[in-house]
Coordinates of C-alpha atoms in Angstrom, one line a residue:
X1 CA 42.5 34.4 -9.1
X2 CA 45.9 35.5 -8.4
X3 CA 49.1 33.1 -6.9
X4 CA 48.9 35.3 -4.2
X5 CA 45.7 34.5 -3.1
X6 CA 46.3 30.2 -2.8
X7 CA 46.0 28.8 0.3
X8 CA 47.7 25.6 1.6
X9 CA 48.2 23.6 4.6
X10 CA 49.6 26.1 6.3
X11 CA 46.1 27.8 6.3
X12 CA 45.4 24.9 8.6
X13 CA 48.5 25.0 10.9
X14 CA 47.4 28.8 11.7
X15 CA 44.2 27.5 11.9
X16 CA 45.0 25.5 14.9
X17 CA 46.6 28.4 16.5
X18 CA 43.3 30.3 16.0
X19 CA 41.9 27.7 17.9
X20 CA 43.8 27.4 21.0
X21 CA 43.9 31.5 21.4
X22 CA 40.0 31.7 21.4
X23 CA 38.3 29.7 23.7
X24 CA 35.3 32.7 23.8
X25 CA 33.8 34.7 21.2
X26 CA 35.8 37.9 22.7
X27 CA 39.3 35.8 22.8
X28 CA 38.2 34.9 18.7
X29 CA 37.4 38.6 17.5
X30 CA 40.6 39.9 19.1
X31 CA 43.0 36.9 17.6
X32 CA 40.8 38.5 14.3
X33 CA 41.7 41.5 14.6
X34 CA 45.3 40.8 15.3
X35 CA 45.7 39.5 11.9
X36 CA 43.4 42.2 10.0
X37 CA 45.9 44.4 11.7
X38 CA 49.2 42.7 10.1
X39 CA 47.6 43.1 7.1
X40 CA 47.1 46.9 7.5
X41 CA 43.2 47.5 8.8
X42 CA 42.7 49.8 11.5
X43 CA 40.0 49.8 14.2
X44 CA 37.1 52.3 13.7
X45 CA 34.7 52.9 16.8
X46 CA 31.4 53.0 16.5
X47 CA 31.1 56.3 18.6
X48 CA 33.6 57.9 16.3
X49 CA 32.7 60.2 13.0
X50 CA 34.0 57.6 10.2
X51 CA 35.3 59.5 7.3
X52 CA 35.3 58.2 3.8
X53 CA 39.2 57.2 3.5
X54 CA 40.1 54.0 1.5
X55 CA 41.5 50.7 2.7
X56 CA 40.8 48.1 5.4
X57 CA 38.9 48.6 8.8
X58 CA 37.2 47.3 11.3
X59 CA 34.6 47.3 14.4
X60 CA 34.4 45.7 17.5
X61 CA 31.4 45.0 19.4
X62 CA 31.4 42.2 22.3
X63 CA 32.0 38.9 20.7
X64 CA 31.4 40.5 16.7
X65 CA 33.5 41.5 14.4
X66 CA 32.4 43.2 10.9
X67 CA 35.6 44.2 9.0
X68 CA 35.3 45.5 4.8
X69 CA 38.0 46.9 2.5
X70 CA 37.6 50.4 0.3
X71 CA 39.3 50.4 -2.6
X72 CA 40.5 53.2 -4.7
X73 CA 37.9 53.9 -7.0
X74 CA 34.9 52.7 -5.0
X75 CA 31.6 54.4 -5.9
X76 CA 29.4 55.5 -2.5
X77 CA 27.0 52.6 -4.7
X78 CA 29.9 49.9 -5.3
X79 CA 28.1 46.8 -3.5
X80 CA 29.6 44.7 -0.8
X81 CA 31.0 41.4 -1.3
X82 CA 30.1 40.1 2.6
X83 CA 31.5 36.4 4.0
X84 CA 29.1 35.7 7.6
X85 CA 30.3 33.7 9.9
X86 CA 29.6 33.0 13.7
X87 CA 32.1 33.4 16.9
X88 CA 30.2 31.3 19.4
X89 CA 30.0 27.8 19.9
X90 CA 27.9 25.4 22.1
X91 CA 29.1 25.0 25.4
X92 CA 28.7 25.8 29.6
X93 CA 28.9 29.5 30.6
X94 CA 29.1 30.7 34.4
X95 CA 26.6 31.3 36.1
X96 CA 25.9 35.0 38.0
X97 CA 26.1 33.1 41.1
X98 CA 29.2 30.6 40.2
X99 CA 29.7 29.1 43.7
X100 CA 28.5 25.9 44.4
X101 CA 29.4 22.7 45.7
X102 CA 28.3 19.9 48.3
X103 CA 30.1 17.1 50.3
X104 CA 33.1 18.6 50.6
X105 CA 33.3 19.2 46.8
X106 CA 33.5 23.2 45.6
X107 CA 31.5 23.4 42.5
X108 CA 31.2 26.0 39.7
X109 CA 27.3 26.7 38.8
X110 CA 27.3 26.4 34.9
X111 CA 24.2 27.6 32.3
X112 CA 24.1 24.9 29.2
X113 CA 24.5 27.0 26.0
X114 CA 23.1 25.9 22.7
X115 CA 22.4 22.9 21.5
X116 CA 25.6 21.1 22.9
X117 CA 26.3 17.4 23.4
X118 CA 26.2 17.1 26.6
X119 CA 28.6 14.0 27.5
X120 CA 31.4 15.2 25.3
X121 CA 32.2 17.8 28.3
X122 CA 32.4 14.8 30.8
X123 CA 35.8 13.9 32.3
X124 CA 37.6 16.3 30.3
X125 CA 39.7 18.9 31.7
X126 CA 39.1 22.4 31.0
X127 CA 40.3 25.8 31.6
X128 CA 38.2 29.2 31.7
X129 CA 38.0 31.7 29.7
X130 CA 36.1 34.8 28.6
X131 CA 35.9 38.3 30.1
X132 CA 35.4 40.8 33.0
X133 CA 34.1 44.0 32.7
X134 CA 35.9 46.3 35.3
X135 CA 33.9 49.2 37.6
X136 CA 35.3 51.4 34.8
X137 CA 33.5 50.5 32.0
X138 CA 36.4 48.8 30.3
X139 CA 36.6 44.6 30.0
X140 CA 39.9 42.4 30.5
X141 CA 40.0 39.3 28.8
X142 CA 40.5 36.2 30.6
X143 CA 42.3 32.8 29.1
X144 CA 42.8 29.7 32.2
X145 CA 44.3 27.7 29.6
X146 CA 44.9 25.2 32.5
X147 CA 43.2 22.2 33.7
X148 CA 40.7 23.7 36.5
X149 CA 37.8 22.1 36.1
X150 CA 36.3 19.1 35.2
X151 CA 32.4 17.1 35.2
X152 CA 33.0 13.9 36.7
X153 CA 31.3 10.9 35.0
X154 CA 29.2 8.7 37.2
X155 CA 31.0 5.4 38.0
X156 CA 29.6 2.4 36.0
X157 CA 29.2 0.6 39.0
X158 CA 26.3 3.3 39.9
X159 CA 24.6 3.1 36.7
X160 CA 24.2 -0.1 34.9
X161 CA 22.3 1.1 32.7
X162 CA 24.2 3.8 31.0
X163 CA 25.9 1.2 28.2
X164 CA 22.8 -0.9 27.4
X165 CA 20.1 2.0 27.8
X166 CA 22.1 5.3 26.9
X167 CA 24.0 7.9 29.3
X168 CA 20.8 10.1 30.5
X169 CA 22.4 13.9 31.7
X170 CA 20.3 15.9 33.9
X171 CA 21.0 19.3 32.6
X172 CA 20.8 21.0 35.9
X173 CA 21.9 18.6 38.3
X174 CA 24.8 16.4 36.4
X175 CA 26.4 19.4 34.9
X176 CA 28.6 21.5 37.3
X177 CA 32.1 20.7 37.0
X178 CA 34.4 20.6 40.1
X179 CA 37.4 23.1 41.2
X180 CA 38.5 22.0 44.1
X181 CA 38.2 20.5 47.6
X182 CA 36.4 22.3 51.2
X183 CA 33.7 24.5 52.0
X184 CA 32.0 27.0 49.4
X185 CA 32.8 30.5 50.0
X186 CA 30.5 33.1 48.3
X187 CA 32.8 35.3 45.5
X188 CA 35.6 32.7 45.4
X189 CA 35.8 32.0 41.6
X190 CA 35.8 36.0 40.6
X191 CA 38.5 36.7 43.6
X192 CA 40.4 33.8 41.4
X193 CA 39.7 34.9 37.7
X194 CA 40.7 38.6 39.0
X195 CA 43.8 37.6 40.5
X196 CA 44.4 35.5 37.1
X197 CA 43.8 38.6 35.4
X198 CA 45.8 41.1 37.7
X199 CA 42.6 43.3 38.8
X200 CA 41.6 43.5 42.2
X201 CA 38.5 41.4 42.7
X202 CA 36.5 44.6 44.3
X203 CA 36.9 46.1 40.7
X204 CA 35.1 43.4 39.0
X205 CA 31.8 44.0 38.3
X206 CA 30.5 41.5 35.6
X207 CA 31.4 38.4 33.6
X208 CA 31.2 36.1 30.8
X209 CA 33.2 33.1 31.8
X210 CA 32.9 29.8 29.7
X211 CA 34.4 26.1 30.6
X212 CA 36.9 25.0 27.4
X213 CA 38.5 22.2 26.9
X214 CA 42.8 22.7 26.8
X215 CA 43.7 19.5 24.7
X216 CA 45.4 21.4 22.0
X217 CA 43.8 20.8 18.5
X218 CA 45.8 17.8 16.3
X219 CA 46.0 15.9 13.0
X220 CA 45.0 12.7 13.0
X221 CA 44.9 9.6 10.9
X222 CA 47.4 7.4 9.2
X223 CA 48.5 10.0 6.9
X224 CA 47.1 12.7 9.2
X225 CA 44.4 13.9 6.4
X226 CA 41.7 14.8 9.7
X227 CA 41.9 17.3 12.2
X228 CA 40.2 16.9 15.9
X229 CA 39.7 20.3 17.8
X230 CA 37.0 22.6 19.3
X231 CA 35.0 24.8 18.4
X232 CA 35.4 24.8 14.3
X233 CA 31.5 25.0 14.7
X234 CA 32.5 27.9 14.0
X235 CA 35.7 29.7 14.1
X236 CA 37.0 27.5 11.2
X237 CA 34.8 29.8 9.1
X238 CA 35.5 33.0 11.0
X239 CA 39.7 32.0 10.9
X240 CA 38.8 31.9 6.5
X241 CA 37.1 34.9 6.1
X242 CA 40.0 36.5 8.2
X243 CA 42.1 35.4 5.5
X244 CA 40.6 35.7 2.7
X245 CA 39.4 39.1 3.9
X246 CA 43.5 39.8 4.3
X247 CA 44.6 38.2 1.2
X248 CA 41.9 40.0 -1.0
X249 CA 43.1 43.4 0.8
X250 CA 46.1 42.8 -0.9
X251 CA 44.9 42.7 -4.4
X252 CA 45.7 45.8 -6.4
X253 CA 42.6 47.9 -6.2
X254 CA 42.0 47.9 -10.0
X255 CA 40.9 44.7 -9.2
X256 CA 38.3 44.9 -7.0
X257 CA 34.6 45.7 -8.4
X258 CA 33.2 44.9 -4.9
X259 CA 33.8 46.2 -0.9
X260 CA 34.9 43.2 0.2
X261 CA 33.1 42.3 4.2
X262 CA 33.7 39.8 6.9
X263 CA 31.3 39.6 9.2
X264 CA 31.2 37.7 12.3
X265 CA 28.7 37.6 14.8
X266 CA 27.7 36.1 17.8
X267 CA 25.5 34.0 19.9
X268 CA 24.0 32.4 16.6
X269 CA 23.5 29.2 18.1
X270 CA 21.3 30.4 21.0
X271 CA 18.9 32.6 18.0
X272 CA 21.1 35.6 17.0
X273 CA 18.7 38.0 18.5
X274 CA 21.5 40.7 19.9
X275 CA 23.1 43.5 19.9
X276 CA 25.7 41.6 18.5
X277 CA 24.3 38.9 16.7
X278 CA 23.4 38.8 13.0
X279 CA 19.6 39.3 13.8
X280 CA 21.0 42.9 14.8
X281 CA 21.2 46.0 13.6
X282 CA 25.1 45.8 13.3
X283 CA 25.8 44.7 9.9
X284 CA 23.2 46.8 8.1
X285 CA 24.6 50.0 10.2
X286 CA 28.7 49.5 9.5
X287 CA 27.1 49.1 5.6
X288 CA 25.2 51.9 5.4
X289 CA 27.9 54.4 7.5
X290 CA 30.6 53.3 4.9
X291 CA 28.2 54.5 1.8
X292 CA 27.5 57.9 3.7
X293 CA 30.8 58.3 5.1
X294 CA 32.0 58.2 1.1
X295 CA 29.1 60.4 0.7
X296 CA 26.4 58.4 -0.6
X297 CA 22.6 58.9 -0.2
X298 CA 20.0 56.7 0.7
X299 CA 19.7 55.8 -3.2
X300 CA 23.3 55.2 -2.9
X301 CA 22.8 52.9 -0.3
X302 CA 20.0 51.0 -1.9
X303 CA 21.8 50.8 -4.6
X304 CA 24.8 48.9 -2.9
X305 CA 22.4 46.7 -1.1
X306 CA 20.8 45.5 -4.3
X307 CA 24.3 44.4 -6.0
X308 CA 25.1 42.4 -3.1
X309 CA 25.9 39.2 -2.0
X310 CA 26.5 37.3 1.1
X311 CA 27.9 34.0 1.6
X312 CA 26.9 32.7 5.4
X313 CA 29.7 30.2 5.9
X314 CA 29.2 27.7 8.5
X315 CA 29.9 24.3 9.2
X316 CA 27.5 21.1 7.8
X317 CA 27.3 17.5 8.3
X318 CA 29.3 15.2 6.4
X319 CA 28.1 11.7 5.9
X320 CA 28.9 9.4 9.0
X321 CA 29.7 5.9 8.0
X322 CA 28.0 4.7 11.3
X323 CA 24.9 6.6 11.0
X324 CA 24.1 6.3 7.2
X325 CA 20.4 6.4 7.7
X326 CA 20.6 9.6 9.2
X327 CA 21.5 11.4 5.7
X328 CA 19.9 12.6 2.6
X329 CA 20.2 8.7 0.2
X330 CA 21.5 10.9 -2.5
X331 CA 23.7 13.5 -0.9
X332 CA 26.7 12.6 1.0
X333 CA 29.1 15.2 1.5
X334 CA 32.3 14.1 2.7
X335 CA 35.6 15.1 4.3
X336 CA 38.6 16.8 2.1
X337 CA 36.1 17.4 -0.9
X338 CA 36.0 20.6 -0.9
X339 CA 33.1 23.5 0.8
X340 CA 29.7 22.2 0.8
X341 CA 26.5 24.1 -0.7
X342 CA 23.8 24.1 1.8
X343 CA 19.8 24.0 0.2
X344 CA 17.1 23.8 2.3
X345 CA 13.7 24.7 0.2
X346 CA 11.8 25.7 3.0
X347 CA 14.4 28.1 3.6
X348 CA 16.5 27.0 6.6
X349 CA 19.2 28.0 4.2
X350 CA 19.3 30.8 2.4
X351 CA 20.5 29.4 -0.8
X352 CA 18.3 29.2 -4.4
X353 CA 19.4 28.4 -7.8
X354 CA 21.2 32.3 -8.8
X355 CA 22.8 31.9 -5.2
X356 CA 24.4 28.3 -6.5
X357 CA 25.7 30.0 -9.6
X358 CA 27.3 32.6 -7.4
X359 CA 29.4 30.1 -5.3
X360 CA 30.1 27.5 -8.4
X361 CA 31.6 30.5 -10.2
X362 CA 33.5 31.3 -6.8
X363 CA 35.2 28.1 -6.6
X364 CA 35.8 27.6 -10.4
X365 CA 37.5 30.8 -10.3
X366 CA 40.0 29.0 -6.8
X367 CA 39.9 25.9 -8.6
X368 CA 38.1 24.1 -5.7
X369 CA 35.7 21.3 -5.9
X370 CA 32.5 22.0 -4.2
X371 CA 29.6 19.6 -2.6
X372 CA 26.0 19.6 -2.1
X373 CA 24.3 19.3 1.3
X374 CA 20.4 18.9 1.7
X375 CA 18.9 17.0 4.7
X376 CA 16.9 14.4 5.0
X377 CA 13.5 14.9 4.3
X378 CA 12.7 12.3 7.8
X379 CA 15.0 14.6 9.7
X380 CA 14.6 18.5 10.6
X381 CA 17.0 20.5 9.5
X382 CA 19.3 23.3 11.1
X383 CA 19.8 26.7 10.4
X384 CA 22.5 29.6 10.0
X385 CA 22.5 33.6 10.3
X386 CA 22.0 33.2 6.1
X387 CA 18.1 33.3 6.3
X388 CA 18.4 36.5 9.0
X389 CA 20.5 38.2 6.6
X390 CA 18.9 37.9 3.7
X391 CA 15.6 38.9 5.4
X392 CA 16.6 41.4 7.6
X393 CA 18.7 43.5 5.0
X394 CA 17.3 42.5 1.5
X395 CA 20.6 40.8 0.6
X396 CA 20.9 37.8 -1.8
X397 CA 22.6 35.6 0.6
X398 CA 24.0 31.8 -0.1
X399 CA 25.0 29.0 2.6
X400 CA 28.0 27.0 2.4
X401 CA 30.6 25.3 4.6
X402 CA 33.0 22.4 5.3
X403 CA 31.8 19.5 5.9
X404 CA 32.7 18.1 9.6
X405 CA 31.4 15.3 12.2
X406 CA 31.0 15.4 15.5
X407 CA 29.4 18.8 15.6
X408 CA 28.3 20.8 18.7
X409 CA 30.8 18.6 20.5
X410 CA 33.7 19.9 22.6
X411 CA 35.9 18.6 20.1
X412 CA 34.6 18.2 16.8
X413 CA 36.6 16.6 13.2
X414 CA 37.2 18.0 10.0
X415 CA 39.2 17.4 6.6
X416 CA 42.5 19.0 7.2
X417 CA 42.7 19.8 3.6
X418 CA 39.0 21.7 3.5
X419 CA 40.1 24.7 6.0
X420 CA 42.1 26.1 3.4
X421 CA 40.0 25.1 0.3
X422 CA 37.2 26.9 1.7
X423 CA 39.4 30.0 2.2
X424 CA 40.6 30.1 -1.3
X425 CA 36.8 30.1 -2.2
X426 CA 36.1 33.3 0.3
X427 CA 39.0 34.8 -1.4
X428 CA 38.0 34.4 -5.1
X429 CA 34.3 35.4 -4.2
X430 CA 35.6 38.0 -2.4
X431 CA 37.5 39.4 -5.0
X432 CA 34.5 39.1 -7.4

């Protein structure tokens, strides 16, 4: 692997960055393609004729983002080299109806999405964010990065019981943040997000609007070797793809035996069944439109399919020193050593014994150490858009990760060393 291609901590300053400008899976595909762009990918739309021209492009659909790189030389049969990731994380979305509110308190009416911990959104103040579509058909992203609202914690003195018995959250009834003081008035919060967004609130007719929390991400520790921020479950994989997608784009193409892919979907943590997400049609279509657009047949396209290889990168547990129990006796994965292998054998994760040698080679090539992750056989275990690909398209796929605590909280904690380790790993599997 090329000097070119080496990551450092850097990698995890932009990182951060990445971060604070997407606080919804729209805000995170366009900060993507902002970068793809400095590196010389254009934007093809999916309602377009695609022609069979070399070098780096992209689609954009919602809150996805599949992006590949033709090189010179590239067969219609050369197989893809794909890194899946996810753009969504666990949090409150608005609801259709977003005004709410009693006792002199205006409220905004919130949906819980995914599986999130549900007291890391208390007392914490958050902006809004996500978009609007317009009565024209065209969408306006929105980014409150303010303190607006905020879920108010029930006094102590009301509930004894929350220290010795455990905080119990009513989904529905504890959940709804506050915005403000007075009576609730029917269309307030969309006359407020369209005036945020310089439209004129008659113009808006739809919305996906999502709570986030605005403390910035930040090192932390003695020697700051962790970093606390939100939502790296999983835009910490989605921000390493982007650059290792970038960095591998600027390989000479002699180089290259594979199409290198980043694909990032969304709403995986809510079942990845849509239009967008990885249990959809849109990977397998952008595939098989680059092999016919280079003028490939469906033999072509089989062939490409059968030669390659996905790697579903998204974030695992690392061993928590308070909750020991909790992990596999023999596996414990920790912070700053390295991208994790994730092996499930009943096929939670897509990984098996050729997939392995695929990622060891991978990181020998970056000269990365890599861990194992397997769950505890008393504990069910999780899963990743790695079993939907590799069912759903016939591709060998392989999951892996960094290693993090705290996860499906509003502000979760990783090594700040394994943000860039794991992109030099996408890069050199990548680059074949």
């Amino acid at each position: 692997m090329s000097s070119s291609l080496r990551f450092d901590r850097g990698h995890t300053d932009d990182l951060m960055a990445f971060l604070m400008a997407s606080p919804s899976p729209y805000h995170a595909v366009a900060a993507a393609a902002e970068r793809l762009e400095k590196a010389g990918f254009r934007q093809v739309e999916e309602t377009a004729a695609w022609d069979g021209t070399t070098g780096g492009k992209y689609v954009l659909r919602g809150g996805a983002i599949v992006a590949w790189y033709v090189p010179e030389g590239a067969s219609a049969h050369t197989p893809y080299r794909i890194v899946g990731a996810h753009t969504d994380s666990p949090n409150l979305r608005v609801k259709p109806l977003p005004d709410t509110g009693a006792y002199g308190w205006r409220q905004v009416a919130v949906e819980i999405y995914g599986g999130t911990l549900l007291n890391t959104w208390l007392d914490r103040d958050l902006g809004l964010a996500g978009r609007i579509s317009l009565r024209d058909g065209t969408h306006r992203l929105v980014n409150i990065a303010r303190p607006l609202l905020r879920v108010p914690q029930l006094a102590v003195h009301l509930d004894r019981s929350a220290n010795p018995d455990g905080l119990k959250l009513d989904r529905q009834k504890h959940m709804q943040p506050i915005w403000g003081l007075g009576e609730v008035e029917e269309g307030d919060l969309i006359r407020f997000v369209a005036e945020e967004a310089g439209v004129d609130a008659e113009d808006v007719t739809g919305w996906d609007l999502m709570p986030h929390a605005v403390e910035p991400p930040a090192y932390l520790g003695r020697d700051r070797e962790l970093l606390a921020g939100p939502r790296m479950d999983n835009l910490l994989s989605v921000h390493a793809a982007t650059a290792a997608l970038a960095a591998v784009a600027g390989q000479p193409d002699a180089e290259l035996p594979y199409i290198p892919v980043m694909a990032a979907f969304d709403h995986e943590e809510n079942g990845s069944q849509s239009d967008t997400g990885a249990d959809g049609p849109l990977l397998g279509t952008v595939l098989e439109r680059s092999v016919f657009a280079r003028g490939g047949t469906y033999e072509d396209r089989a062939r490409a399919f059968a030669g390659t290889v996905c790697l579903s990168s998204d974030t695992g547990h690392a061993i928590h020193p308070n909750y020991a129990e909790r992990h596999d006796p023999t596996h414990h994965p920790v912070v700053n050593g390295g991208p994790i292998l994730k092996v499930n054998v009943n096929m939670r994760y897509a990984t098996d014994g050729s997939g392995r040698a695929v990622f060891a080679e991978a990181c020998r090539k970056a000269g990365v150490a890599w861990q194992t992750f397997v769950s505890n056989n008393s504990m069910p275990c999780g899963t990743t858009i790695g079993p939907i690909t590799a069912a759903r398209h016939g591709i060998q796929t392989v999951d892996i990760g960094v290693a993090i605590l705290s996860m499906h909280s509003a502000r979760e904690l990783c090594g700040a060393d394994d943000p860039y380790l794991l992109a030099n790993a996408l890069a050199a599997f990548l680059a074949g």
